[in-house]
Short mmCIF file of C-alpha atoms in Angstrom, two decimals:
data_model
loop_
_atom_site.label_atom_id
_atom_site.label_comp_id
_atom_site.label_asym_id
_atom_site.label_seq_id
_atom_site.Cartn_x
_atom_site.Cartn_y
_atom_site.Cartn_z
CA GLU A 1 -16.64 -6.29 -7.30
CA ASP A 2 -13.29 -5.91 -7.86
CA GLN A 3 -11.00 -8.37 -5.73
CA VAL A 4 -7.65 -9.07 -4.47
CA THR A 5 -6.56 -12.37 -2.79
CA GLN A 6 -3.04 -13.58 -1.69
CA SER A 7 -2.59 -16.72 -0.48
CA PRO A 8 -1.05 -18.48 2.10
CA GLU A 9 -1.77 -15.99 4.83
CA ALA A 10 1.99 -17.36 6.02
CA LEU A 11 4.62 -19.31 4.90
CA ARG A 12 7.63 -20.75 6.69
CA LEU A 13 10.47 -22.19 5.14
CA GLN A 14 13.80 -23.15 5.64
CA GLU A 15 16.87 -21.05 4.07
CA GLY A 16 17.59 -22.01 0.55
CA GLU A 17 13.64 -23.79 0.76
CA SER A 18 12.65 -22.41 -2.19
CA SER A 19 8.31 -21.01 -2.92
CA SER A 20 6.27 -19.61 -4.78
CA LEU A 21 3.33 -16.74 -3.26
CA ASN A 22 -0.18 -16.47 -4.99
CA CYS A 23 -2.00 -13.27 -5.85
CA SER A 24 -5.56 -13.98 -7.69
CA TYR A 25 -7.74 -11.06 -9.27
CA THR A 26 -10.83 -10.30 -10.21
CA VAL A 27 -10.55 -7.25 -11.93
CA SER A 28 -12.56 -6.28 -14.84
CA GLY A 29 -9.32 -4.24 -17.02
CA LEU A 30 -6.20 -4.85 -15.59
CA ARG A 31 -3.79 -1.82 -15.63
CA GLY A 32 -1.14 -3.19 -13.91
CA LEU A 33 0.02 -5.59 -10.80
CA PHE A 34 2.30 -4.69 -8.15
CA TRP A 35 4.42 -6.41 -5.58
CA TYR A 36 6.00 -4.87 -2.77
CA ARG A 37 7.68 -6.06 0.35
CA GLN A 38 6.55 -4.60 3.65
CA ASP A 39 8.77 -5.01 7.30
CA PRO A 40 7.65 -4.62 10.47
CA GLY A 41 6.71 -1.05 11.41
CA LYS A 42 7.80 -0.28 7.71
CA GLY A 43 5.82 1.35 4.78
CA PRO A 44 5.40 -1.21 2.02
CA GLU A 45 8.77 -1.29 -0.55
CA PHE A 46 8.17 -1.35 -3.64
CA LEU A 47 9.42 -4.44 -5.60
CA PHE A 48 7.66 -5.13 -9.41
CA THR A 49 5.14 -4.11 -11.55
CA LEU A 50 3.20 -6.31 -14.54
CA TYR A 51 1.22 -5.12 -17.20
CA SER A 52 0.03 -7.89 -19.32
CA ALA A 53 0.21 -11.92 -19.10
CA GLY A 54 3.27 -13.70 -20.03
CA GLU A 55 5.12 -10.60 -18.50
CA GLU A 56 8.10 -11.69 -15.85
CA LYS A 57 10.30 -9.57 -13.80
CA GLU A 58 13.73 -10.60 -11.47
CA LYS A 59 15.55 -8.98 -8.91
CA GLU A 60 18.11 -11.13 -6.79
CA ARG A 61 16.16 -14.40 -5.17
CA LEU A 62 12.38 -12.59 -6.72
CA LYS A 63 10.63 -13.53 -9.44
CA ALA A 64 7.36 -12.51 -10.37
CA THR A 65 4.93 -13.72 -12.97
CA LEU A 66 1.46 -12.99 -14.11
CA THR A 67 -0.88 -14.30 -15.97
CA LYS A 68 -4.39 -13.72 -16.88
CA LYS A 69 -6.06 -14.41 -13.51
CA GLU A 70 -3.46 -14.64 -11.21
CA SER A 71 0.49 -13.51 -10.34
CA PHE A 72 2.97 -16.05 -8.94
CA LEU A 73 5.72 -14.43 -6.53
CA HIS A 74 8.91 -17.45 -7.10
CA ILE A 75 11.51 -17.02 -4.06
CA THR A 76 14.54 -18.70 -4.97
CA ALA A 77 17.01 -20.07 -1.88
CA PRO A 78 15.21 -17.35 0.65
CA LYS A 79 17.48 -16.00 3.56
CA PRO A 80 16.30 -15.18 6.32
CA GLU A 81 16.29 -11.22 5.47
CA ASP A 82 13.99 -12.48 3.06
CA SER A 83 11.49 -12.23 5.80
CA ALA A 84 8.74 -9.74 5.47
CA THR A 85 5.03 -9.40 4.43
CA TYR A 86 4.34 -9.76 0.82
CA LEU A 87 1.22 -7.54 -0.41
CA CYS A 88 -0.06 -7.37 -3.95
CA ALA A 89 -2.05 -4.79 -5.60
CA VAL A 90 -3.71 -4.18 -8.54
CA GLN A 91 -4.64 -1.09 -11.03
CA PHE A 92 -7.96 -1.69 -13.07
CA TRP A 93 -9.17 0.10 -15.85
CA GLY A 94 -12.81 1.95 -15.80
CA GLY A 95 -12.06 3.03 -12.24
CA GLY A 96 -13.90 6.51 -13.52
CA THR A 97 -11.24 9.20 -11.25
CA SER A 98 -9.64 6.75 -9.45
CA TYR A 99 -7.23 5.70 -12.04
CA GLY A 100 -4.42 5.57 -9.23
CA LYS A 101 -6.07 3.49 -6.79
CA LEU A 102 -4.03 0.61 -5.66
CA THR A 103 -6.78 -2.66 -4.50
CA PHE A 104 -4.18 -4.66 -1.97
CA GLY A 105 -4.60 -8.36 -1.16
CA GLN A 106 -4.07 -8.89 2.50
CA GLY A 107 -0.38 -9.92 2.50
CA THR A 108 1.37 -13.23 2.93
CA ILE A 109 3.55 -13.46 6.12
CA LEU A 110 6.85 -14.98 4.69
CA THR A 111 9.14 -16.46 7.97
CA VAL A 112 12.44 -17.55 6.85
CA HIS A 113 13.98 -19.62 8.90
CA PRO A 114 18.25 -20.37 9.27
CA GLU B 1 16.66 11.07 -3.13
CA ALA B 2 14.47 12.07 -0.07
CA GLY B 3 11.70 9.88 0.98
CA VAL B 4 7.71 10.40 1.77
CA ALA B 5 8.04 11.95 5.21
CA GLN B 6 5.21 11.26 7.92
CA SER B 7 4.81 12.42 11.47
CA PRO B 8 3.93 11.79 14.06
CA ARG B 9 4.72 8.01 13.88
CA TYR B 10 2.98 6.91 16.77
CA LYS B 11 0.08 8.58 18.20
CA ILE B 12 -2.16 7.45 21.33
CA ILE B 13 -5.82 9.35 21.77
CA GLU B 14 -8.54 8.82 23.60
CA LYS B 15 -11.85 8.50 21.99
CA ARG B 16 -13.63 11.34 20.27
CA GLN B 17 -10.23 13.15 20.24
CA SER B 18 -9.16 14.67 17.35
CA VAL B 19 -5.71 13.90 15.84
CA ALA B 20 -4.31 15.21 13.10
CA PHE B 21 -1.13 12.90 10.81
CA TRP B 22 1.26 15.14 8.35
CA CYS B 23 2.95 13.68 5.34
CA ASN B 24 6.03 15.43 2.66
CA PRO B 25 5.53 13.75 -0.61
CA ILE B 26 8.74 12.75 -2.62
CA SER B 27 9.26 16.44 -4.12
CA GLY B 28 8.17 16.91 -7.68
CA HIS B 29 5.37 14.16 -7.34
CA ALA B 30 1.86 15.74 -8.59
CA THR B 31 0.12 13.04 -6.82
CA LEU B 32 -0.21 11.58 -3.09
CA TYR B 33 -2.40 9.39 -1.97
CA TRP B 34 -3.99 7.93 2.01
CA TYR B 35 -3.75 4.70 2.58
CA GLN B 36 -5.66 3.27 6.52
CA GLN B 37 -4.33 -0.07 6.90
CA ILE B 38 -5.77 -1.84 9.61
CA LEU B 39 -3.59 -5.11 11.87
CA GLY B 40 -3.53 -7.65 9.62
CA GLN B 41 -4.85 -6.31 5.86
CA GLY B 42 -3.73 -4.63 3.40
CA PRO B 43 -3.65 -1.04 2.60
CA LYS B 44 -6.99 0.69 1.36
CA LEU B 45 -7.44 3.79 -0.02
CA LEU B 46 -8.85 6.57 1.75
CA ILE B 47 -8.28 10.03 -0.84
CA GLN B 48 -6.11 10.63 -3.28
CA PHE B 49 -4.68 14.43 -4.70
CA GLN B 50 -3.44 15.45 -8.00
CA ASN B 51 -1.17 18.52 -7.57
CA ASN B 52 -3.69 19.94 -4.69
CA GLY B 53 -6.85 19.05 -5.75
CA VAL B 54 -9.16 15.85 -4.85
CA VAL B 55 -9.29 12.95 -7.37
CA ASP B 56 -11.29 10.52 -5.55
CA ASP B 57 -12.40 9.89 -1.71
CA SER B 58 -15.09 7.93 -2.11
CA GLN B 59 -13.69 5.45 0.81
CA LEU B 60 -12.89 8.78 3.06
CA PRO B 61 -15.75 8.90 6.05
CA LYS B 62 -15.94 12.29 5.84
CA ASP B 63 -17.98 12.87 9.17
CA ARG B 64 -15.06 12.69 10.85
CA PHE B 65 -12.06 12.67 8.54
CA SER B 66 -10.79 15.34 6.65
CA ALA B 67 -7.74 16.05 4.08
CA GLU B 68 -6.05 18.74 2.80
CA ARG B 69 -3.00 19.76 0.33
CA LEU B 70 -2.00 23.02 0.04
CA LYS B 71 0.33 24.26 -2.55
CA GLY B 72 0.12 20.95 -4.44
CA VAL B 73 2.89 19.71 -1.35
CA ASP B 74 2.61 18.89 2.11
CA SER B 75 -0.73 16.86 2.54
CA THR B 76 -2.74 16.49 6.35
CA LEU B 77 -4.76 14.00 7.10
CA LYS B 78 -7.44 14.79 10.34
CA ILE B 79 -9.99 12.67 12.47
CA GLN B 80 -12.59 14.35 14.08
CA PRO B 81 -13.71 13.32 16.40
CA ALA B 82 -11.64 9.36 16.08
CA LYS B 83 -13.63 6.20 17.11
CA LEU B 84 -12.23 3.07 18.38
CA GLU B 85 -11.87 1.66 15.14
CA ASP B 86 -9.93 3.96 13.63
CA SER B 87 -6.81 1.92 14.93
CA ALA B 88 -4.53 1.47 12.27
CA VAL B 89 -1.62 2.31 10.50
CA TYR B 90 -2.21 5.52 8.39
CA LEU B 91 0.09 5.33 4.72
CA CYS B 92 1.17 8.35 2.80
CA ALA B 93 2.03 7.46 -1.20
CA SER B 94 3.27 9.46 -3.31
CA SER B 95 3.65 8.84 -7.17
CA PRO B 96 5.52 11.35 -10.27
CA LYS B 97 2.55 12.23 -12.45
CA ARG B 98 -1.09 11.67 -13.78
CA GLU B 99 -0.04 8.75 -15.36
CA SER B 100 -1.89 5.91 -12.63
CA THR B 101 1.05 3.34 -14.06
CA ASP B 102 3.08 5.24 -12.00
CA THR B 103 4.88 3.35 -8.74
CA GLN B 104 3.63 4.81 -5.45
CA TYR B 105 6.54 5.15 -3.24
CA PHE B 106 5.18 5.12 0.91
CA GLY B 107 6.10 6.66 4.04
CA PRO B 108 6.95 4.62 6.78
CA GLY B 109 3.26 5.08 8.17
CA THR B 110 2.02 6.56 11.62
CA ARG B 111 0.65 3.73 14.03
CA LEU B 112 -2.63 5.55 15.52
CA THR B 113 -4.10 3.78 18.54
CA VAL B 114 -7.64 4.88 20.02
CA LEU B 115 -8.39 3.72 23.50
#
């Protein structure tokens, strides 16, 4: 069964303290790996898509990387406004008609203290 | 460009009652998704439409859930009768076309509480 696991479940950082979030997956053929940010009471907001091992994407203080079995979301010098739940999702080949289906991890709750 | 719209934002019902949620996707987006997000979990796909046809409803509890997308634009998700375990946020998402690697854009969700 295809699975997506995120760690840690929760992360508390001081402002400026860099860290990484992990997303590991067991799928038979990755089409794409997506990172979303979700604020309380809102829907997920798209951040990045990664397609192949070795690929990296950056946006402000965030950098996403991908290997064959996991992805990391690196947060450099975070600010309190980076506090949110970060969701990882995977699309895989061989899903039949489910070619658009995203399989999500449970998310990492990030809190950045001033 | 307007985002995905959903209504209502909040709904409280008693078990065995019925409820309906509405979604208006981003203009021109062919594919529409309904996800269920239980507190503390990631979203789980319920149903996927391509234009007005169902592509995947394998995880939709068809004995109580139904969905339609008339004219390939707006969509409605219904629960009848509701159970306590249906308490969750129902998210609608849309993407431009058939390609699965298209980005999915999410609406704000409808938070359902079943008492």
